[in-house]
XYZ file of C-alpha atoms in Angstrom:
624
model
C -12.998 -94.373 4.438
C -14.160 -96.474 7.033
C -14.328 -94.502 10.205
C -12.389 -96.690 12.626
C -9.307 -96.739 10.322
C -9.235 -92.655 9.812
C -9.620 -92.271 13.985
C -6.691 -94.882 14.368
C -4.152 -92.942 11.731
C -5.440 -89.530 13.223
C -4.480 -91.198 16.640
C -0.812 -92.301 16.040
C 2.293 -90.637 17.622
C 4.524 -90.580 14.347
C 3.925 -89.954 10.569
C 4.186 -93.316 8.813
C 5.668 -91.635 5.663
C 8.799 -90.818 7.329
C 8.680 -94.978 8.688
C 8.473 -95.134 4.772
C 11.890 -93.844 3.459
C 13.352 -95.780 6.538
C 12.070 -99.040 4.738
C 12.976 -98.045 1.554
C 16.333 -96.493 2.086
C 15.577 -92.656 1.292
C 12.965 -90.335 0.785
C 14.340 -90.473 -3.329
C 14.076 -94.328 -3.502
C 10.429 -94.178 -2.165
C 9.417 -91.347 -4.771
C 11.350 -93.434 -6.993
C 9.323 -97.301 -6.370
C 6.096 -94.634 -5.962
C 6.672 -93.559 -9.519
C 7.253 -96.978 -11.002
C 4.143 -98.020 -9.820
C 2.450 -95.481 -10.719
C 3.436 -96.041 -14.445
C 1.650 -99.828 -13.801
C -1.185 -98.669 -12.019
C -2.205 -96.249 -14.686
C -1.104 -97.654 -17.692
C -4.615 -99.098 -19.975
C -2.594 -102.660 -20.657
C -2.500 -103.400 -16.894
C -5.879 -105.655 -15.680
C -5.636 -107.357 -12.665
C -7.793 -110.794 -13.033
C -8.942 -112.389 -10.211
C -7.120 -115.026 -10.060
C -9.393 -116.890 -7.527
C -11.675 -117.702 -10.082
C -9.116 -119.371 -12.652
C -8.021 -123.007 -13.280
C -4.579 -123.702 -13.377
C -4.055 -124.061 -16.596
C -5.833 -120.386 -17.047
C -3.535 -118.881 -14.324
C -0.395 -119.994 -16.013
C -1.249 -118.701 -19.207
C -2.308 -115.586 -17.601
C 0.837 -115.527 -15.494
C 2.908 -115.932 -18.350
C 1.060 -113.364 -20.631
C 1.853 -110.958 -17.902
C 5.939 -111.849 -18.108
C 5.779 -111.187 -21.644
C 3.583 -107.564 -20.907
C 6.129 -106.745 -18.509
C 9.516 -107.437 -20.005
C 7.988 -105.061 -23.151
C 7.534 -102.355 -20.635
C 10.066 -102.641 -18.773
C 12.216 -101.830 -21.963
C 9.457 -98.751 -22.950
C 9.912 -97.222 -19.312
C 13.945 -97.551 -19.681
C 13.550 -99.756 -16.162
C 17.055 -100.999 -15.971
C 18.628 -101.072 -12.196
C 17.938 -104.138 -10.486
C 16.007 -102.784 -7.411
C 13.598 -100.912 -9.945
C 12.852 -104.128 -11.929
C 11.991 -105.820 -8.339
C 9.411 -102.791 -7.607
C 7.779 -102.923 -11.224
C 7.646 -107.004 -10.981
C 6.012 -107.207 -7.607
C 3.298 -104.748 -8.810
C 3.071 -105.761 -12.108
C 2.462 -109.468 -11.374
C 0.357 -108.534 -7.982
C -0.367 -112.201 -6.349
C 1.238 -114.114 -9.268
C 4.165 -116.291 -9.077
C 6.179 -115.425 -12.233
C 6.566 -118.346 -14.708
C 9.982 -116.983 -16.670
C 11.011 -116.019 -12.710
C 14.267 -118.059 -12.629
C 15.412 -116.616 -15.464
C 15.816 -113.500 -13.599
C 16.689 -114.478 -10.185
C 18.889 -117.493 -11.098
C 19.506 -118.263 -14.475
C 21.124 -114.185 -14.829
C 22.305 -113.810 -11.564
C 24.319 -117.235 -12.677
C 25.433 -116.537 -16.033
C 26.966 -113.139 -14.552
C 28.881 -114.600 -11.392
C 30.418 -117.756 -12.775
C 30.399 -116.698 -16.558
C 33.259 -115.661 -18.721
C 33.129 -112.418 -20.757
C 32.373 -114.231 -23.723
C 29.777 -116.377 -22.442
C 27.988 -113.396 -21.596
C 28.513 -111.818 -24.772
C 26.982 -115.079 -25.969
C 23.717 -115.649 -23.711
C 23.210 -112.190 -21.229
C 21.796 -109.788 -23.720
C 18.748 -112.820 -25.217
C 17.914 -114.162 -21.757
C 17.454 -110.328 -20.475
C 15.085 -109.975 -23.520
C 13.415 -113.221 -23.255
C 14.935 -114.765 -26.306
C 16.763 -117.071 -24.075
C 14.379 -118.197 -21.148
C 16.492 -120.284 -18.716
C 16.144 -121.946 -15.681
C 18.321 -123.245 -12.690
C 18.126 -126.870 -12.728
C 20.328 -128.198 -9.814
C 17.416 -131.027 -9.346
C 15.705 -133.604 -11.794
C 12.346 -132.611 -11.246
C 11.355 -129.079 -9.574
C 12.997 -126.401 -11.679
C 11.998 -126.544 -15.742
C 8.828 -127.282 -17.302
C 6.888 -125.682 -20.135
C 8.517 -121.996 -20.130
C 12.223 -122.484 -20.555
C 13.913 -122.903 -23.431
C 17.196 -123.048 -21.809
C 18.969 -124.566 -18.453
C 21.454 -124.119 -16.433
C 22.171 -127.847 -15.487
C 24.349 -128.468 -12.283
C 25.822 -131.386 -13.404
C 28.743 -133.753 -11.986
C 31.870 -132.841 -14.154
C 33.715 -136.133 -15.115
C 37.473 -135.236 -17.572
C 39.946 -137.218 -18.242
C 38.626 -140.247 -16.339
C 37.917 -137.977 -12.821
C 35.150 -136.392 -11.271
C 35.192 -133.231 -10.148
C 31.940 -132.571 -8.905
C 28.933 -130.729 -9.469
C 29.765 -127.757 -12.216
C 27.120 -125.175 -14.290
C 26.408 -126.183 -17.867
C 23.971 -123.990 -20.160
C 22.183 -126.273 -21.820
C 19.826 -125.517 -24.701
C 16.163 -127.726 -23.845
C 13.881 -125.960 -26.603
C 14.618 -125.368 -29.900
C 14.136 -121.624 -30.681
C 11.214 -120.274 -32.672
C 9.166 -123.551 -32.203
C 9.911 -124.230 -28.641
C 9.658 -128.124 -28.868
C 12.137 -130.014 -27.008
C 15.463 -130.974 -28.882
C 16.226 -134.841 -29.390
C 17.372 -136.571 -26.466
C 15.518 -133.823 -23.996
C 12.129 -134.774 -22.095
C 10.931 -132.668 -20.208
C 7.446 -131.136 -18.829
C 5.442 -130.197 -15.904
C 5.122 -132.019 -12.424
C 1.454 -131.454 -12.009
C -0.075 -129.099 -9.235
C 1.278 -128.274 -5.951
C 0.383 -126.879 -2.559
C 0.234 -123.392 -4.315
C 2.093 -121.962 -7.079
C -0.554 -122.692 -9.827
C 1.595 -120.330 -11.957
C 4.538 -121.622 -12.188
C 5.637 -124.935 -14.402
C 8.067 -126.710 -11.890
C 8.719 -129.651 -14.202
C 11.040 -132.211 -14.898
C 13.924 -132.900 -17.419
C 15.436 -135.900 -18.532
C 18.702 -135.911 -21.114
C 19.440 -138.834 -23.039
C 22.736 -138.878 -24.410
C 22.488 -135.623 -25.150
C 25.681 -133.488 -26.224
C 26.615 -129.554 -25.247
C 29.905 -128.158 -26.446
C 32.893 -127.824 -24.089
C 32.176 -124.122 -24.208
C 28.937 -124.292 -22.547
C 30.384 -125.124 -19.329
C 30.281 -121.570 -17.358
C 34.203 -121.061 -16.807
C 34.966 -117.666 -14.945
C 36.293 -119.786 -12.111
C 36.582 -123.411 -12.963
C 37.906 -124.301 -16.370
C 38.027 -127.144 -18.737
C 41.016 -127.024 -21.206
C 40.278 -128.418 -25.303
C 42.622 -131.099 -24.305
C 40.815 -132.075 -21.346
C 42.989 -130.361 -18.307
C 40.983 -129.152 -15.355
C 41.943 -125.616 -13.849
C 40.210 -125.784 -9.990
C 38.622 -122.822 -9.135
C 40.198 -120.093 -6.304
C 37.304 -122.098 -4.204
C 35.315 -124.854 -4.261
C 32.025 -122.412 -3.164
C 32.235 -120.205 -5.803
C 30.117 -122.472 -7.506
C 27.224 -121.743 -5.370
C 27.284 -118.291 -5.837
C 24.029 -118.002 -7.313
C 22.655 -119.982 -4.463
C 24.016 -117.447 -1.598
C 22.267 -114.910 -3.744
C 19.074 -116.440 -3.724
C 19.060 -116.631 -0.423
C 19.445 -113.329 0.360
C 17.179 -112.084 -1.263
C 15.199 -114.807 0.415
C 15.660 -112.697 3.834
C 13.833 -110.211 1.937
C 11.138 -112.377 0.827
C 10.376 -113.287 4.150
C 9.765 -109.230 5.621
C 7.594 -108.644 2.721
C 5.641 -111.319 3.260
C 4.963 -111.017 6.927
C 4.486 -107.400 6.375
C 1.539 -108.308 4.130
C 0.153 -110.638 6.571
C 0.365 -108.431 9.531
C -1.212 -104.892 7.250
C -4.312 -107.222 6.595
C -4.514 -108.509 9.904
C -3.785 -105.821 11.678
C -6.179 -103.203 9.637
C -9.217 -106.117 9.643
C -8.800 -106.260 13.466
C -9.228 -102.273 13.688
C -12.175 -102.804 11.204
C -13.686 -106.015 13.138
C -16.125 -105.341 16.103
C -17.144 -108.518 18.297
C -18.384 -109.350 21.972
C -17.681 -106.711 24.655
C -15.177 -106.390 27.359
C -17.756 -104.236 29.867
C -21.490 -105.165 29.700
C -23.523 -102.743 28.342
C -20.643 -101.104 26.149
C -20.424 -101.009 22.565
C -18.361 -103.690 20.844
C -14.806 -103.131 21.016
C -12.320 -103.200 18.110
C -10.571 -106.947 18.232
C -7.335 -105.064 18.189
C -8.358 -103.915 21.753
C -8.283 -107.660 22.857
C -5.121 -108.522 24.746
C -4.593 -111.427 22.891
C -5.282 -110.507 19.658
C -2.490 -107.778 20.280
C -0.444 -110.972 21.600
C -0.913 -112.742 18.282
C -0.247 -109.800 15.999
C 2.065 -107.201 17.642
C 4.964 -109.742 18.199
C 4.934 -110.630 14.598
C 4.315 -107.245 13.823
C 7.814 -106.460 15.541
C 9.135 -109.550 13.893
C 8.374 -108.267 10.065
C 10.374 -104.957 11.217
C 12.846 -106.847 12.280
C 13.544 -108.470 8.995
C 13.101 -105.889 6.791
C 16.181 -104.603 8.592
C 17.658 -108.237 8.764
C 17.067 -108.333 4.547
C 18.318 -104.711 3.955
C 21.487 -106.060 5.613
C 22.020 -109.269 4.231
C 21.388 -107.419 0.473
C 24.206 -104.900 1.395
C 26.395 -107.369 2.590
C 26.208 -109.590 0.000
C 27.027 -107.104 -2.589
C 30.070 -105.861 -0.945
C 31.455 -109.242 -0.159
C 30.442 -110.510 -4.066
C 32.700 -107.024 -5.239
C 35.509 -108.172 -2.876
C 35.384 -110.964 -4.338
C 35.150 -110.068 -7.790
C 39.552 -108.584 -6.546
C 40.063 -112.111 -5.548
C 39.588 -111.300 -1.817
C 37.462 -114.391 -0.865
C 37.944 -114.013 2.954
C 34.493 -112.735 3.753
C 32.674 -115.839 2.307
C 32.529 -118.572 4.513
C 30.532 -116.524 6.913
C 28.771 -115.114 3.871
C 27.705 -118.720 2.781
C 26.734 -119.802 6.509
C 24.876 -116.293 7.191
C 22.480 -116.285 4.109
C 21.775 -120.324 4.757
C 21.058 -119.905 8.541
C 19.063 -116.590 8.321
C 16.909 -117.984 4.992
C 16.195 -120.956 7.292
C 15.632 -118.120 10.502
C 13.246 -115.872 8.609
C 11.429 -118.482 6.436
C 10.400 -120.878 9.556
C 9.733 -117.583 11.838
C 7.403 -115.523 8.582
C 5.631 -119.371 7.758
C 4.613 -119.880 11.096
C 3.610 -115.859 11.225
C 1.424 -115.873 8.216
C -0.952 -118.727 9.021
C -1.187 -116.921 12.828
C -2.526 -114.064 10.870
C -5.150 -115.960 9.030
C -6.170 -117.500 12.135
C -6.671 -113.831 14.215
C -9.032 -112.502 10.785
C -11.678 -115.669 12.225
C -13.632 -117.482 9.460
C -13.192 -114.689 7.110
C -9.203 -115.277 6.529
C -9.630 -118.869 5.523
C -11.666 -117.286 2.239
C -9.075 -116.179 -0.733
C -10.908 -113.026 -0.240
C -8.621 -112.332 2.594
C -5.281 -112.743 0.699
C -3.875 -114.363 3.479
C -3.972 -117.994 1.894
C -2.356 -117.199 -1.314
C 0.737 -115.431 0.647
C 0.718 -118.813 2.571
C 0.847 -120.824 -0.304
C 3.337 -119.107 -2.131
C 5.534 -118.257 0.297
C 5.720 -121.963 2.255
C 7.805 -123.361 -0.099
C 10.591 -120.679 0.573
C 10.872 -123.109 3.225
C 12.126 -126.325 1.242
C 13.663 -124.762 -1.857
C 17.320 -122.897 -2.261
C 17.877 -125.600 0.697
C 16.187 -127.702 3.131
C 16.150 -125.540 5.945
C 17.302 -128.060 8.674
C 20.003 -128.847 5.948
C 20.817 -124.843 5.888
C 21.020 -124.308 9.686
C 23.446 -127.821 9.921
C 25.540 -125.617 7.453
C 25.702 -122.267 9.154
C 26.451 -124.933 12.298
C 29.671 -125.995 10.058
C 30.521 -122.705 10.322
C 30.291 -122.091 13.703
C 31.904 -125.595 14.933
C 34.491 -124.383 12.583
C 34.642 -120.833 14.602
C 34.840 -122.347 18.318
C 37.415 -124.655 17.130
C 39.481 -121.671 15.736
C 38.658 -119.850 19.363
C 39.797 -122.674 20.877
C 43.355 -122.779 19.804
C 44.053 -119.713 20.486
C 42.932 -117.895 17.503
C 40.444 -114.791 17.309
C 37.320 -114.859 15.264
C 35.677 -112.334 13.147
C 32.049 -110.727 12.073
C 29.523 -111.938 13.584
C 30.487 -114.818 15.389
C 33.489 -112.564 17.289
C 31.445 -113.154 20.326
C 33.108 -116.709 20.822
C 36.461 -114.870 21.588
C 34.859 -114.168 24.856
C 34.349 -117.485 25.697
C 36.136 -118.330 28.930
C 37.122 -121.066 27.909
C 40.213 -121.597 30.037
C 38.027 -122.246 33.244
C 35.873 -124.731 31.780
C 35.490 -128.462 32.560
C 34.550 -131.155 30.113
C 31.272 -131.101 31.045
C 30.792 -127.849 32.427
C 29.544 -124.941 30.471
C 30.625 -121.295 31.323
C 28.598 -119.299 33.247
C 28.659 -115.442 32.636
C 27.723 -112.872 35.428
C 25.148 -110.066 33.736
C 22.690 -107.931 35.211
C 20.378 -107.574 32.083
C 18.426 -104.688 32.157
C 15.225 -105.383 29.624
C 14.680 -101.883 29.191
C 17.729 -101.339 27.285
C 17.800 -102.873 23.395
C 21.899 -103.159 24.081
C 21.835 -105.045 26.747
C 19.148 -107.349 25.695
C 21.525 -108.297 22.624
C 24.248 -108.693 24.972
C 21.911 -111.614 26.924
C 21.279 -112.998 22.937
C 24.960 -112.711 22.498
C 25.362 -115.072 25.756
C 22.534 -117.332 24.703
C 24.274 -118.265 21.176
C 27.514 -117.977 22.833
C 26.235 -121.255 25.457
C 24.996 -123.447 22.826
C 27.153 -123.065 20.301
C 29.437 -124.454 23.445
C 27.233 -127.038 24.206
C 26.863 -128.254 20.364
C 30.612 -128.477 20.231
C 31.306 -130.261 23.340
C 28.408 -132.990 23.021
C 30.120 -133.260 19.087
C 33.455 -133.750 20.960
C 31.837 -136.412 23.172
C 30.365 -138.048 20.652
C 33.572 -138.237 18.664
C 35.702 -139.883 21.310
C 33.058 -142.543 21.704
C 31.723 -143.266 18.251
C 35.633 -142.984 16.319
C 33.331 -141.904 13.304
C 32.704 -137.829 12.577
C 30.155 -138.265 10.405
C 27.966 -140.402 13.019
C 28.862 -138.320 15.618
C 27.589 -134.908 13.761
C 24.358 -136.846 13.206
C 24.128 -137.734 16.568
C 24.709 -134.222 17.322
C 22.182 -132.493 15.038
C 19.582 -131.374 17.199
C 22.170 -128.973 19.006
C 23.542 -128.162 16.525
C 20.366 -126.700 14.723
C 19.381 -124.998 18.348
C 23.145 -123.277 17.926
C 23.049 -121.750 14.478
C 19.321 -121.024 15.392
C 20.426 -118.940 18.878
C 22.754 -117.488 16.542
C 20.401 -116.622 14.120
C 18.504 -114.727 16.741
C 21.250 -112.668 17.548
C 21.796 -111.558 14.782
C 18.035 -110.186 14.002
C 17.908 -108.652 17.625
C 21.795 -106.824 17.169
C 20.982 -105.349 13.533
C 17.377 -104.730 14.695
C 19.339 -102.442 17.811
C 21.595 -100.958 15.330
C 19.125 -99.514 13.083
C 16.830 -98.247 15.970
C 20.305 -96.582 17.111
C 20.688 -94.883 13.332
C 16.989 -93.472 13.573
C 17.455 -89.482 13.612
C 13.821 -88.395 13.943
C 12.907 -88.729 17.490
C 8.910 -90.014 16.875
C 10.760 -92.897 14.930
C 13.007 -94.062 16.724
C 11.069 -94.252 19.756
C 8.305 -96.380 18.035
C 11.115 -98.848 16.393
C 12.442 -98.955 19.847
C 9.343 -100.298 21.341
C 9.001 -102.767 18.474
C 12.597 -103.637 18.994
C 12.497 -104.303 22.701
C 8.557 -106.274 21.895
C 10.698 -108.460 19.651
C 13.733 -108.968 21.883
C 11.513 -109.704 24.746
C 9.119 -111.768 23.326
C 11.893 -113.917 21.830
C 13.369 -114.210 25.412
C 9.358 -115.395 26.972
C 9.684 -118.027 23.717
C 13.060 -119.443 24.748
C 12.903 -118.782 28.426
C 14.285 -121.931 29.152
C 17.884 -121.303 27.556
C 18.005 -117.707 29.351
C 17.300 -119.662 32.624
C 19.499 -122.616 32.003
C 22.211 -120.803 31.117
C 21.689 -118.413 33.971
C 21.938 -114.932 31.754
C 18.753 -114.430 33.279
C 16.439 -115.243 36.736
C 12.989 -116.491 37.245
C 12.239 -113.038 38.190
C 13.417 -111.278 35.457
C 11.393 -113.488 33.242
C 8.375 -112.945 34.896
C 9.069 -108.737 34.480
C 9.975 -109.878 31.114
C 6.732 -111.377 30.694
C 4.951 -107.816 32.682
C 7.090 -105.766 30.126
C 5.589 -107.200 27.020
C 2.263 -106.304 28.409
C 2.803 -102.920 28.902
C 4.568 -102.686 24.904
C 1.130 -104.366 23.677
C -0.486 -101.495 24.916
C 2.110 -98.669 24.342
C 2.525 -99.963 20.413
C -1.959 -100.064 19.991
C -1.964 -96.690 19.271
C 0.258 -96.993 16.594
C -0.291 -100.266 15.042
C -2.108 -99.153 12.046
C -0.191 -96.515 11.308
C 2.668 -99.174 11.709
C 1.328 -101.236 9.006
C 0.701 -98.678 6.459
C 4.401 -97.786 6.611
C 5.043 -100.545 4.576
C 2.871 -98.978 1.949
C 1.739 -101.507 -0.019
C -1.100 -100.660 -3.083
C -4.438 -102.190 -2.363
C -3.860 -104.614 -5.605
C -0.364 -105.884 -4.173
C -2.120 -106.819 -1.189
C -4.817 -108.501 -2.809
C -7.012 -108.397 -0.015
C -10.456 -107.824 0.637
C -9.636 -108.034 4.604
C -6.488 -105.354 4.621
C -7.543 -102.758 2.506
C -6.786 -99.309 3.000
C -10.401 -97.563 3.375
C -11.419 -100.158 5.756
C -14.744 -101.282 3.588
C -13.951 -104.788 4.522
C -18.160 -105.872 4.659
C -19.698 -104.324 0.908
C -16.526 -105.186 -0.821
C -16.565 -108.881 1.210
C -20.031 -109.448 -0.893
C -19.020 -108.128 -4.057
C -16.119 -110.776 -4.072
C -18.594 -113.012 -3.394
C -21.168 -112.378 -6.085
C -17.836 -112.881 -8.835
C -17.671 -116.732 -7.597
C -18.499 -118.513 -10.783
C -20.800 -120.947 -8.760
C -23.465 -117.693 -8.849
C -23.277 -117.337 -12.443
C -26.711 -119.125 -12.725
C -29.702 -118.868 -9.792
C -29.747 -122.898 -9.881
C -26.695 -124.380 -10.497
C -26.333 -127.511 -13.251
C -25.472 -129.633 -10.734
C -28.960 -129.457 -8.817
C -30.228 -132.273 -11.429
C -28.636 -135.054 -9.643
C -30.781 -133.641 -6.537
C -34.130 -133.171 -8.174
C -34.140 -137.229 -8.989
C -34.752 -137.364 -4.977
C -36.858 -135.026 -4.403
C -39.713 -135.944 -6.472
C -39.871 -139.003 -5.108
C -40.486 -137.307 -1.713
């Protein structure tokens, strides 16, 4: 164990495995995800390739070798409930993006919300056992390829001379047993990408090709033999599968930055360089001011949405059950909360993740760092499930829709009940309200009161300029163009609000004293820092002075160096195994430089002394 790494745990003011059952919900459900990956970790059929050192075509055989391993063991080990299957996926496919994937998170997820009893009957039971592999294809290219033998097509519905709009179909792609496509289907892979070697995003063509009425997925909608069209309770049920997605999304996002801030945050306890008094030893890098400044703030951040994606999880299983008794109430803010806060957390963790690659120096451009391939394959989180200015000009819809609601007289619920407060009988067209607080940045509360203000103003500001535009352009869909770019800074603000208030709440649930009082310095590092980011809408709006930004500014200081002591300690909370990191950088004994060669000697460049290439050299050189 590398010496700097056992003084810094010996050093911190809390025991992480307590921070541990936080994360994971109890002390049972970490014993629990311990246990499952135990049964990877020690079981003979489990090798972890490097998959550095593969081609593409290598990794996705590899990749879907694994899917195969794991579905098999997942039935030996009687792994069932959906949160176990997560834990024994994430270890079992390490740094791999999981070819048969969709089939899981969509294609299931899918079939169960919007299918009929039968139609489960039919397809649930083969697609769980990999009989059925099916996809989500709401796109032509992007979503099938080489793996799937079966789609879920999103598809305009056209009966009895009308369209409808977009519907799910199951459509059968690949015949069974042989897997070659089925007349009238082309389909295949899109080539490489930015990252996700693994995984066969393709496209798919259909040429008059035929599916029985029956395949259309009719829980909601329904198409009658003779042709009749029974609408659906409402029109988003369809995109149920698509709110779920995102969700889980939220979660994505706090894994990933969690990752990116253990292995930056252990290398920088391992890393020595330069000194801050002459004629002292090298410091630790994590003892530079601004690497703290890079990492602690995002360090806060990945706290933040773990509780952000704990949340949105919960909530969207109790609003999906209410909705399962017909009450659909809860889901336009449902819809508009998971499409602003996948937007929120995927921007927020993408930027994080490269910010970590660039504090590890030279070292975290190398794969041997870990950090690139959690770049690679999380960045498109950012473009797919939605667009992600497309997703915060939704949760804007939703909003606009609130003020309006607010403004004739009605009240507002969840999280956007803060617009009842707006004052809205003393305001002037073009004046915006102006709230009298004393915000004290000390206190978590009544920092989310000041990011309860800050949404509040320019979710005004979006509406009136829409208003404006409206009267002067006659046209509502010009004028919400024209509009946009408030309108993304609203359901962004909004966004925010939401992270810093659930991030308050939880700090507030926090029993053990040691815990609580390090999640409420990472709370108020996150609040804060947010505020120093966006100082100019705290000023503008005047929730806050020029003074209290520059003590806001003084006060992150002093939480850079009251959170030091605990930052690896902070990191190893999140307990992630040495393979799931798949870093040389953040592992857990701290032997960053030995290991750092080993890796090295694997490259398949140093499989010979003189590489085959040196031929084209030698020409020139004996002419010298």
């Amino acid at each position: 164990m590398n010496q700097d790494l056992q003084k810094e745990r010996a050093g911190a003011s809390f025991n992480p495995e307590l921070l541990t059952n936080v994360l994971d919900g109890s002390p049972e459900n970490t014993r629990r995800r311990r246990e499952i990956e135990n049964l990877i970790l020690k079981d003979p059929d489990f090798q972890h390739e490097n998959l550095n050192f593969l081609s593409r075509s290598q990794r996705y055989e590899v990749a879907v070798k694994k899917s195969a391993t794991m579905v098999e063991k997942m039935r030996k080990f009687g792994i069932a409930d959906p949160d176990e299957i997560l834990w024994f996926k994430k270890l079992h496919l390490v740094n791999f993006v999981e070819p048969v994937g969709l089939n899981y998170s969509m294609f299931i997820p899918t079939l169960l919300n919007q299918g009929t009893t039968a139609q489960q009957e039919k397809w649930l039971h083969s697609s769980k056992g990999l009989e059925i592999i099916g996809t989500y294809a709401q796109t032509e290219m992007g979503h099938v390829g080489k793996t799937s033998n079966h789609a879920i097509v999103l598809a305009q519905l056209i009966t009895q001379g009308k369209c409808y709009g977009l519907h799910a179909f199951i459509v059968p792609i690949r015949e069974l047993g042989t897997h070659k496509p089925l007349p009238g289907i082309t389909v295949g892979d899109i080539g490489p990408k930015f990252g996700y070697d693994e995984m066969d995003n393709g496209y798919l063509k259909m040429d008059s090709y035929r599916i029985p009425r029956e395949n259309m997925l009719m829980k909601h909608a329904q198409v009658k033999p003779d042709g009749t069209y029974v609408k659906p309770l409402s029109n988003k049920l369809t995109y149920g599968t698509m709110v779920f997605i995102r969700a889980v999304l939220v979660g994505e996002s706090a894994r990933c930055l969690s990752k990116a801030c253990t292995i930056a945050i252990r290398y920088s306890a391992v890393r020595h360089q330069s000194e801050i008094k002459p004629g002292e030893p090298e410091p630790q890098i994590l003892d530079y001011q601004t690497q703290q400044y890079k990492l602690f703030p995002l360090l806060a951040t990945a706290y933040a949405f773990q509780f952000v994606g704990a949340y949105m999880k919960e909530t969207y299983h109790r609003i999906n059950e209410d909705i399962g008794h017909g009450d659909l109430s809860e889901l336009p803010e449902l819809h508009a909360l998971t499409a602003g806060l996948k937007a929120f957390t995927s921007w927020t963790t993408n930027t994080a993740i490269e910010a970590c690659r660039m504090a590890c120096g030279g070292h975290g451009y190398s794969h041997c760092s870990g950090l690139p391939n959690i770049y690679v394959n999380f960045t498109p989180t950012c473009t797919f499930e939605g667009e992600n200015t497309v997703m915060m000009l939704q949760t804007a819809r939703f909003l606009m829709k609130s003020y309006d609601q607010v403004h004739s007289g009605k009240l507002v619920c969840g999280m956007v009940s803060y617009l009842n407060d707006l004052p809205s009988q003393r305001i002037q067209p073009q004046q915006v309200a102006v709230w009298p607080t004393v915000v004290d940045i000390n206190s978590p509360d009544s920092l989310t009161e000041a990011y309860k203000l800050r949404a509040a103003r320019l979710v005004e500001i979006a509406a009136k300029n829409l208003q404006t535009e409206v009267i002067h352009r006659k046209s509502k869909e010009v004028a919400w163009n024209l509009t946009s770019i408030d309108l993304v800074r609203a359901s962004e603000a909004h966004c925010h609000y939401v992270a810093v208030k659930l991030f308050t709440e939880k700090v507030l649930q926090i029993q053990e004293k040691s815990i609580q009082a390090v999640l409420r310095r990472l709370c108020l590092l996150y609040s804060l820092y947010g505020i120093s980011q966006n100082a100019g809408d705290f000023l503008q709006g005047s929730i806050m002075t020029e003074s209290q930004i520059t003590q806001v500014n003084e006060r992150i200081k002093e939480l850079l160096t009251a959170i030091r002591p605990d930052a690896v300690a902070l990191v190893d909370a999140f307990d992630f195994q040495d393979v799931t990191l798949g870093s040389v950088l953040g592992r857990y004994d701290g032997n960053v430089y030995e290991n750092l060669f080993e890796w090295a000697k694997k490259s398949p460049l140093n499989k010979t002394e003189v590489h085959e290439s040196y031929k084209h050299l030698k020409s020139l050189q004996s002419k010298l």
